[in-house]
Structure formats: structure tokens, C-alpha cells
Amino acid sequence: MSDAKPLDARARMIARAARELTAGMVVNLGIGLPTKVINHLPADLPLCLHTENGMTGIGATLPYERADRNLIDAGGAYVSPIPGSAYFDSAVSFALVRSGRLDLTMLGAFEVAQNGDLANWKIPGKFSPGAGGAIELAQKARRVVVMTTHTDRHGNPKLLEQCTLPLTAQRRVARIFTDLAVIDVTAHGFELCELATGVTVQEATEATGAPLIVPDTDIPTF
């Protein structure tokens, strides 16, 4: 595996995930790793970012000393407005979600199953503030992608044959971005699409807790 530091591997994952966002999309970036995608987007990319606490049209995150401390995303990060930014209450925000107006949502995950099941809101025995908007987002967005480390801090796979934690949504995840690979969820299970620089097929396969379909072609790297 690459000698790059974990932060380098994480930064590559975030930058690769940012390429999933294309012009014209309406996109929600979930709490955690996905919100960091915003700082990897081209400044002139015409898309609309949504946060469920009541804003569309979101610019780069800002440090405390430069921020308008009235403007935060759902994860509490300070964000900046752009021309055309709009502000609204939670009823309007979730009406946008529930009516299917999100082209894509990018969420974090504790576990993803090979059939696309997602678990990302609760680990039994540990404090959780609640499901938040994740259940609505995962069920109503037109496309659901996940960004997560391939394994947890103990080295256990997060990509599994079946989720063991309470589900957020069933059969909704289409693609997974990890620090090791890009993996699609297909009718036949997990399919390897890309590898992180320095990561081998064997390493990605061994870190996955379900069969990993490997194509018979050269695998792109990121």
C-alpha cells in the first residue's frame, strides 16, 4: 500500500468524490467527510448545494475569523454565500428533499451492504443525537453515494454482505468512495471501479467484508 499519510489518502478520497458533482446538479453534502467536498469544487462550477438546516447556494467553508457566524451548514461548519443564495425554514428545506428535487446526496456511513443498504445514524450503546436528515436524504434523493473510510479504526470492514447496525435506508446506495477505492453497488454486489494510488486489488479485496467483483480490464487510479 502507499506510504502516504492517512490525511493524504483522505484528501485524495475527498477530491475524487468531488468529481461526482457535475454542472446543473442540486446536491446535498452530508455531515462529516462529505461537507469537505465543497472546498474541492471549481469556483465556476454551476451547481446548487443544499443544506437541510435551510440554505441553498453554498460557497466555500471559512475559518472562524472570516466567517459570518450566522451562516453554518448542517454539520456546524461556517459557510459562505454565493450570488443567488437563498435561506428558508426547515419545512421548506425538507419539502425540497421529500419532493425529489435533489439530484444527488453524498453521505457518510458506518456500514454499507452489498445490496445498497445504508447504516449511518446509530451505533447501539453509543450516544446519538438522532437520525437527523439522513433517512429523508437517503430515501428521497435521486442518487445516493457514500464517502467513508474502507475500514473502521479497528480495521474492521465497513463494506459488508449485510449491515449489522440499524438501517438508514434500504437498497439506496449507488456508489461508494473510500480511501482505498471507488466501488459501485450493482445487482451482483460490489464492483471495483477505481483504486487509490498505491493500493492493490488484493488490498482492496481483503479490506472488503463481502465479495468484490474485479473487472478484467485495467483499473483506473485516483
PDB file of C-alpha atoms in Angstrom:
ATOM      1  CA  MET A   1       0.000   0.000   0.000  1.00  0.00           C
ATOM      2  CA  SER A   2       1.079   3.591  -0.492  1.00  0.00           C
ATOM      3  CA  ASP A   3       3.376   5.191   2.069  1.00  0.00           C
ATOM      4  CA  ALA A   4       1.176   8.304   2.023  1.00  0.00           C
ATOM      5  CA  LYS A   5      -0.068   9.511   5.383  1.00  0.00           C
ATOM      6  CA  PRO A   6      -3.731   8.876   6.227  1.00  0.00           C
ATOM      7  CA  LEU A   7      -4.562  12.544   5.745  1.00  0.00           C
ATOM      8  CA  ASP A   8      -3.151  12.378   2.221  1.00  0.00           C
ATOM      9  CA  ALA A   9      -5.261   9.316   1.447  1.00  0.00           C
ATOM     10  CA  ARG A  10      -8.331  11.041   2.875  1.00  0.00           C
ATOM     11  CA  ALA A  11      -7.691  14.193   0.860  1.00  0.00           C
ATOM     12  CA  ARG A  12      -7.427  12.116  -2.331  1.00  0.00           C
ATOM     13  CA  MET A  13     -10.729  10.424  -1.496  1.00  0.00           C
ATOM     14  CA  ILE A  14     -12.450  13.782  -0.976  1.00  0.00           C
ATOM     15  CA  ALA A  15     -11.019  15.220  -4.181  1.00  0.00           C
ATOM     16  CA  ARG A  16     -12.139  12.154  -6.144  1.00  0.00           C
ATOM     17  CA  ALA A  17     -15.634  12.303  -4.673  1.00  0.00           C
ATOM     18  CA  ALA A  18     -15.878  15.964  -5.697  1.00  0.00           C
ATOM     19  CA  ARG A  19     -15.664  14.863  -9.332  1.00  0.00           C
ATOM     20  CA  GLU A  20     -19.032  13.124  -8.907  1.00  0.00           C
ATOM     21  CA  LEU A  21     -20.688  16.553  -8.850  1.00  0.00           C
ATOM     22  CA  THR A  22     -21.406  17.998 -12.278  1.00  0.00           C
ATOM     23  CA  ALA A  23     -22.877  21.190 -13.702  1.00  0.00           C
ATOM     24  CA  GLY A  24     -26.563  21.783 -13.099  1.00  0.00           C
ATOM     25  CA  MET A  25     -26.949  19.407 -10.152  1.00  0.00           C
ATOM     26  CA  VAL A  26     -28.813  20.137  -6.923  1.00  0.00           C
ATOM     27  CA  VAL A  27     -26.724  18.377  -4.263  1.00  0.00           C
ATOM     28  CA  ASN A  28     -26.807  17.797  -0.519  1.00  0.00           C
ATOM     29  CA  LEU A  29     -23.480  17.087   1.193  1.00  0.00           C
ATOM     30  CA  GLY A  30     -23.954  15.122   4.413  1.00  0.00           C
ATOM     31  CA  ILE A  31     -22.336  15.805   7.771  1.00  0.00           C
ATOM     32  CA  GLY A  32     -18.710  14.758   8.165  1.00  0.00           C
ATOM     33  CA  LEU A  33     -16.432  13.904   5.253  1.00  0.00           C
ATOM     34  CA  PRO A  34     -18.930  14.884   2.525  1.00  0.00           C
ATOM     35  CA  THR A  35     -19.090  18.526   3.650  1.00  0.00           C
ATOM     36  CA  LYS A  36     -15.363  18.808   2.938  1.00  0.00           C
ATOM     37  CA  VAL A  37     -16.053  18.198  -0.747  1.00  0.00           C
ATOM     38  CA  ILE A  38     -17.145  21.811  -1.139  1.00  0.00           C
ATOM     39  CA  ASN A  39     -13.555  23.043  -0.927  1.00  0.00           C
ATOM     40  CA  HIS A  40     -12.540  20.764  -3.811  1.00  0.00           C
ATOM     41  CA  LEU A  41     -15.106  22.106  -6.274  1.00  0.00           C
ATOM     42  CA  PRO A  42     -14.126  24.504  -9.076  1.00  0.00           C
ATOM     43  CA  ALA A  43     -15.260  28.016  -8.199  1.00  0.00           C
ATOM     44  CA  ASP A  44     -17.008  28.366 -11.562  1.00  0.00           C
ATOM     45  CA  LEU A  45     -18.872  25.040 -11.441  1.00  0.00           C
ATOM     46  CA  PRO A  46     -22.584  25.896 -11.838  1.00  0.00           C
ATOM     47  CA  LEU A  47     -24.385  23.735  -9.315  1.00  0.00           C
ATOM     48  CA  CYS A  48     -26.638  24.293  -6.318  1.00  0.00           C
ATOM     49  CA  LEU A  49     -25.594  22.967  -2.907  1.00  0.00           C
ATOM     50  CA  HIS A  50     -28.324  22.407  -0.322  1.00  0.00           C
ATOM     51  CA  THR A  51     -28.086  22.032   3.435  1.00  0.00           C
ATOM     52  CA  GLU A  52     -31.094  20.780   5.350  1.00  0.00           C
ATOM     53  CA  ASN A  53     -30.854  23.460   8.032  1.00  0.00           C
ATOM     54  CA  GLY A  54     -32.137  25.948   5.473  1.00  0.00           C
ATOM     55  CA  MET A  55     -29.858  27.200   2.697  1.00  0.00           C
ATOM     56  CA  THR A  56     -29.212  26.685  -0.999  1.00  0.00           C
ATOM     57  CA  GLY A  57     -26.309  28.220  -2.862  1.00  0.00           C
ATOM     58  CA  ILE A  58     -23.337  27.494  -0.605  1.00  0.00           C
ATOM     59  CA  GLY A  59     -19.794  28.687  -1.100  1.00  0.00           C
ATOM     60  CA  ALA A  60     -16.528  27.558   0.452  1.00  0.00           C
ATOM     61  CA  THR A  61     -16.201  26.955   4.187  1.00  0.00           C
ATOM     62  CA  LEU A  62     -14.471  29.741   6.087  1.00  0.00           C
ATOM     63  CA  PRO A  63     -12.293  29.975   9.202  1.00  0.00           C
ATOM     64  CA  TYR A  64     -13.839  31.467  12.327  1.00  0.00           C
ATOM     65  CA  GLU A  65     -12.160  34.842  11.942  1.00  0.00           C
ATOM     66  CA  ARG A  66     -13.552  35.362   8.429  1.00  0.00           C
ATOM     67  CA  ALA A  67     -16.979  33.794   8.862  1.00  0.00           C
ATOM     68  CA  ASP A  68     -20.432  35.244   9.169  1.00  0.00           C
ATOM     69  CA  ARG A  69     -21.303  33.217  12.239  1.00  0.00           C
ATOM     70  CA  ASN A  70     -24.983  33.214  11.284  1.00  0.00           C
ATOM     71  CA  LEU A  71     -24.189  31.003   8.284  1.00  0.00           C
ATOM     72  CA  ILE A  72     -23.475  27.340   9.008  1.00  0.00           C
ATOM     73  CA  ASP A  73     -24.145  24.065   7.280  1.00  0.00           C
ATOM     74  CA  ALA A  74     -25.928  21.115   8.910  1.00  0.00           C
ATOM     75  CA  GLY A  75     -22.666  19.990  10.487  1.00  0.00           C
ATOM     76  CA  GLY A  76     -21.956  23.379  12.059  1.00  0.00           C
ATOM     77  CA  ALA A  77     -19.182  24.449   9.676  1.00  0.00           C
ATOM     78  CA  TYR A  78     -19.087  28.111   8.704  1.00  0.00           C
ATOM     79  CA  VAL A  79     -20.055  28.540   5.061  1.00  0.00           C
ATOM     80  CA  SER A  80     -20.094  31.458   2.669  1.00  0.00           C
ATOM     81  CA  PRO A  81     -22.890  32.719   0.417  1.00  0.00           C
ATOM     82  CA  ILE A  82     -22.667  32.986  -3.358  1.00  0.00           C
ATOM     83  CA  PRO A  83     -24.765  35.036  -5.806  1.00  0.00           C
ATOM     84  CA  GLY A  84     -28.269  33.561  -5.678  1.00  0.00           C
ATOM     85  CA  SER A  85     -28.014  32.040  -2.184  1.00  0.00           C
ATOM     86  CA  ALA A  86     -31.391  31.503  -0.531  1.00  0.00           C
ATOM     87  CA  TYR A  87     -32.463  30.959   3.075  1.00  0.00           C
ATOM     88  CA  PHE A  88     -35.602  29.232   4.341  1.00  0.00           C
ATOM     89  CA  ASP A  89     -37.093  27.315   7.244  1.00  0.00           C
ATOM     90  CA  SER A  90     -36.931  23.577   7.863  1.00  0.00           C
ATOM     91  CA  ALA A  91     -40.373  22.959   6.374  1.00  0.00           C
ATOM     92  CA  VAL A  92     -39.277  24.332   3.007  1.00  0.00           C
ATOM     93  CA  SER A  93     -35.905  22.618   3.236  1.00  0.00           C
ATOM     94  CA  PHE A  94     -37.391  19.174   3.780  1.00  0.00           C
ATOM     95  CA  ALA A  95     -40.093  19.814   1.198  1.00  0.00           C
ATOM     96  CA  LEU A  96     -37.230  20.156  -1.298  1.00  0.00           C
ATOM     97  CA  VAL A  97     -35.858  16.804  -0.134  1.00  0.00           C
ATOM     98  CA  ARG A  98     -39.152  14.927   0.061  1.00  0.00           C
ATOM     99  CA  SER A  99     -40.334  16.114  -3.342  1.00  0.00           C
ATOM    100  CA  GLY A 100     -37.312  14.540  -5.030  1.00  0.00           C
ATOM    101  CA  ARG A 101     -35.583  17.749  -6.109  1.00  0.00           C
ATOM    102  CA  LEU A 102     -32.122  16.581  -5.046  1.00  0.00           C
ATOM    103  CA  ASP A 103     -30.160  15.093  -7.919  1.00  0.00           C
ATOM    104  CA  LEU A 104     -27.621  13.615  -5.518  1.00  0.00           C
ATOM    105  CA  THR A 105     -26.834  13.290  -1.854  1.00  0.00           C
ATOM    106  CA  MET A 106     -23.408  12.322  -0.568  1.00  0.00           C
ATOM    107  CA  LEU A 107     -23.490  10.751   2.901  1.00  0.00           C
ATOM    108  CA  GLY A 108     -21.113   9.270   5.420  1.00  0.00           C
ATOM    109  CA  ALA A 109     -21.575   5.685   6.593  1.00  0.00           C
ATOM    110  CA  PHE A 110     -20.881   3.265   9.411  1.00  0.00           C
ATOM    111  CA  GLU A 111     -21.761   0.327   7.136  1.00  0.00           C
ATOM    112  CA  VAL A 112     -22.893  -0.310   3.570  1.00  0.00           C
ATOM    113  CA  ALA A 113     -24.244  -3.682   2.422  1.00  0.00           C
ATOM    114  CA  GLN A 114     -23.632  -5.260  -0.967  1.00  0.00           C
ATOM    115  CA  ASN A 115     -27.297  -4.713  -1.888  1.00  0.00           C
ATOM    116  CA  GLY A 116     -27.074  -0.957  -1.209  1.00  0.00           C
ATOM    117  CA  ASP A 117     -28.435  -0.898   2.350  1.00  0.00           C
ATOM    118  CA  LEU A 118     -27.029   2.004   4.390  1.00  0.00           C
ATOM    119  CA  ALA A 119     -26.417   2.296   8.135  1.00  0.00           C
ATOM    120  CA  ASN A 120     -25.147   5.712   9.182  1.00  0.00           C
ATOM    121  CA  TRP A 121     -27.111   7.120  12.098  1.00  0.00           C
ATOM    122  CA  LYS A 122     -26.865   4.846  15.141  1.00  0.00           C
ATOM    123  CA  ILE A 123     -24.387   2.569  16.880  1.00  0.00           C
ATOM    124  CA  PRO A 124     -26.283   0.847  19.719  1.00  0.00           C
ATOM    125  CA  GLY A 125     -24.842   1.722  23.110  1.00  0.00           C
ATOM    126  CA  LYS A 126     -23.314   4.977  21.908  1.00  0.00           C
ATOM    127  CA  PHE A 127     -24.887   8.416  22.126  1.00  0.00           C
ATOM    128  CA  SER A 128     -26.639   9.635  19.004  1.00  0.00           C
ATOM    129  CA  PRO A 129     -28.462  12.976  18.709  1.00  0.00           C
ATOM    130  CA  GLY A 130     -30.951  11.291  16.362  1.00  0.00           C
ATOM    131  CA  ALA A 131     -31.312  10.337  12.730  1.00  0.00           C
ATOM    132  CA  GLY A 132     -31.279  13.947  11.583  1.00  0.00           C
ATOM    133  CA  GLY A 133     -31.957  14.366   7.882  1.00  0.00           C
ATOM    134  CA  ALA A 134     -30.094  11.245   6.788  1.00  0.00           C
ATOM    135  CA  ILE A 135     -33.147   8.996   6.484  1.00  0.00           C
ATOM    136  CA  GLU A 136     -35.024  11.546   4.352  1.00  0.00           C
ATOM    137  CA  LEU A 137     -31.980  12.262   2.202  1.00  0.00           C
ATOM    138  CA  ALA A 138     -31.107   8.615   1.617  1.00  0.00           C
ATOM    139  CA  GLN A 139     -34.650   7.694   0.672  1.00  0.00           C
ATOM    140  CA  LYS A 140     -35.618  10.682  -1.464  1.00  0.00           C
ATOM    141  CA  ALA A 141     -32.545  11.856  -3.379  1.00  0.00           C
ATOM    142  CA  ARG A 142     -32.397  10.621  -6.966  1.00  0.00           C
ATOM    143  CA  ARG A 143     -28.890   9.240  -6.468  1.00  0.00           C
ATOM    144  CA  VAL A 144     -27.191   8.297  -3.196  1.00  0.00           C
ATOM    145  CA  VAL A 145     -23.426   7.990  -2.893  1.00  0.00           C
ATOM    146  CA  VAL A 146     -21.366   7.340   0.209  1.00  0.00           C
ATOM    147  CA  MET A 147     -17.983   8.586   1.352  1.00  0.00           C
ATOM    148  CA  THR A 148     -16.289   6.639   4.150  1.00  0.00           C
ATOM    149  CA  THR A 149     -13.054   5.032   5.176  1.00  0.00           C
ATOM    150  CA  HIS A 150     -12.893   1.449   3.903  1.00  0.00           C
ATOM    151  CA  THR A 151     -12.438   0.071   7.434  1.00  0.00           C
ATOM    152  CA  ASP A 152     -13.151   1.370  10.924  1.00  0.00           C
ATOM    153  CA  ARG A 153     -10.466   2.404  13.399  1.00  0.00           C
ATOM    154  CA  HIS A 154     -10.033  -1.242  14.447  1.00  0.00           C
ATOM    155  CA  GLY A 155      -9.521  -2.427  10.873  1.00  0.00           C
ATOM    156  CA  ASN A 156     -12.975  -3.986  10.527  1.00  0.00           C
ATOM    157  CA  PRO A 157     -14.619  -3.694   7.080  1.00  0.00           C
ATOM    158  CA  LYS A 158     -17.410  -1.167   6.619  1.00  0.00           C
ATOM    159  CA  LEU A 159     -18.500  -2.721   3.322  1.00  0.00           C
ATOM    160  CA  LEU A 160     -20.366  -5.890   4.235  1.00  0.00           C
ATOM    161  CA  GLU A 161     -22.610  -8.648   2.949  1.00  0.00           C
ATOM    162  CA  GLN A 162     -25.299  -7.402   5.363  1.00  0.00           C
ATOM    163  CA  CYS A 163     -25.422  -4.395   7.674  1.00  0.00           C
ATOM    164  CA  THR A 164     -25.317  -5.202  11.375  1.00  0.00           C
ATOM    165  CA  LEU A 165     -26.355  -1.724  12.568  1.00  0.00           C
ATOM    166  CA  PRO A 166     -29.797  -0.046  12.409  1.00  0.00           C
ATOM    167  CA  LEU A 167     -30.564   0.861   8.810  1.00  0.00           C
ATOM    168  CA  THR A 168     -30.933   4.376   7.475  1.00  0.00           C
ATOM    169  CA  ALA A 169     -32.303   3.221   4.107  1.00  0.00           C
ATOM    170  CA  GLN A 170     -32.641   0.003   2.142  1.00  0.00           C
ATOM    171  CA  ARG A 171     -31.088  -0.595  -1.293  1.00  0.00           C
ATOM    172  CA  ARG A 172     -30.356   3.080  -1.961  1.00  0.00           C
ATOM    173  CA  VAL A 173     -26.567   3.402  -2.231  1.00  0.00           C
ATOM    174  CA  ALA A 174     -25.283   3.527  -5.816  1.00  0.00           C
ATOM    175  CA  ARG A 175     -21.568   4.265  -5.343  1.00  0.00           C
ATOM    176  CA  ILE A 176     -19.024   4.283  -2.505  1.00  0.00           C
ATOM    177  CA  PHE A 177     -15.891   6.409  -2.266  1.00  0.00           C
ATOM    178  CA  THR A 178     -13.292   5.193   0.234  1.00  0.00           C
ATOM    179  CA  ASP A 179      -9.661   5.886   0.991  1.00  0.00           C
ATOM    180  CA  LEU A 180      -8.830   2.682  -0.942  1.00  0.00           C
ATOM    181  CA  ALA A 181     -11.219   2.558  -3.871  1.00  0.00           C
ATOM    182  CA  VAL A 182     -14.304   3.636  -5.764  1.00  0.00           C
ATOM    183  CA  ILE A 183     -16.889   0.851  -5.694  1.00  0.00           C
ATOM    184  CA  ASP A 184     -20.273   0.625  -7.396  1.00  0.00           C
ATOM    185  CA  VAL A 185     -23.222  -1.226  -5.898  1.00  0.00           C
ATOM    186  CA  THR A 186     -24.666  -3.411  -8.654  1.00  0.00           C
ATOM    187  CA  ALA A 187     -27.304  -6.111  -8.957  1.00  0.00           C
ATOM    188  CA  HIS A 188     -24.472  -8.604  -8.446  1.00  0.00           C
ATOM    189  CA  GLY A 189     -22.853  -6.878  -5.450  1.00  0.00           C
ATOM    190  CA  PHE A 190     -19.821  -4.636  -5.011  1.00  0.00           C
ATOM    191  CA  GLU A 191     -17.892  -3.900  -8.208  1.00  0.00           C
ATOM    192  CA  LEU A 192     -14.450  -2.302  -8.160  1.00  0.00           C
ATOM    193  CA  CYS A 193     -14.259   0.792 -10.391  1.00  0.00           C
ATOM    194  CA  GLU A 194     -11.070   2.617  -9.326  1.00  0.00           C
ATOM    195  CA  LEU A 195      -8.189   2.187  -6.896  1.00  0.00           C
ATOM    196  CA  ALA A 196      -6.406   4.790  -4.824  1.00  0.00           C
ATOM    197  CA  THR A 197      -2.826   5.383  -5.907  1.00  0.00           C
ATOM    198  CA  GLY A 198      -0.573   2.711  -4.402  1.00  0.00           C
ATOM    199  CA  VAL A 199      -3.414   0.381  -3.389  1.00  0.00           C
ATOM    200  CA  THR A 200      -3.546  -3.101  -4.939  1.00  0.00           C
ATOM    201  CA  VAL A 201      -6.580  -5.146  -5.907  1.00  0.00           C
ATOM    202  CA  GLN A 202      -5.665  -7.663  -3.213  1.00  0.00           C
ATOM    203  CA  GLU A 203      -5.559  -4.986  -0.525  1.00  0.00           C
ATOM    204  CA  ALA A 204      -8.956  -3.617  -1.530  1.00  0.00           C
ATOM    205  CA  THR A 205     -10.423  -7.123  -1.691  1.00  0.00           C
ATOM    206  CA  GLU A 206      -9.073  -8.117   1.728  1.00  0.00           C
ATOM    207  CA  ALA A 207     -10.429  -4.918   3.300  1.00  0.00           C
ATOM    208  CA  THR A 208     -13.940  -5.560   1.951  1.00  0.00           C
ATOM    209  CA  GLY A 209     -16.288  -7.702   4.018  1.00  0.00           C
ATOM    210  CA  ALA A 210     -18.166  -9.065   1.003  1.00  0.00           C
ATOM    211  CA  PRO A 211     -17.183 -10.431  -2.402  1.00  0.00           C
ATOM    212  CA  LEU A 212     -15.656  -7.743  -4.618  1.00  0.00           C
ATOM    213  CA  ILE A 213     -16.193  -8.052  -8.364  1.00  0.00           C
ATOM    214  CA  VAL A 214     -12.977  -7.116 -10.169  1.00  0.00           C
ATOM    215  CA  PRO A 215     -13.226  -6.313 -13.896  1.00  0.00           C
ATOM    216  CA  ASP A 216     -10.884  -7.949 -16.410  1.00  0.00           C
ATOM    217  CA  THR A 217      -9.632  -4.538 -17.569  1.00  0.00           C
ATOM    218  CA  ASP A 218      -7.101  -2.031 -16.343  1.00  0.00           C
ATOM    219  CA  ILE A 219      -8.418  -0.313 -13.238  1.00  0.00           C
ATOM    220  CA  PRO A 220      -8.065   3.490 -13.178  1.00  0.00           C
ATOM    221  CA  THR A 221      -6.416   5.141 -10.160  1.00  0.00           C
ATOM    222  CA  PHE A 222      -7.105   8.371  -8.331  1.00  0.00           C
TER     223      PHE A 222
END
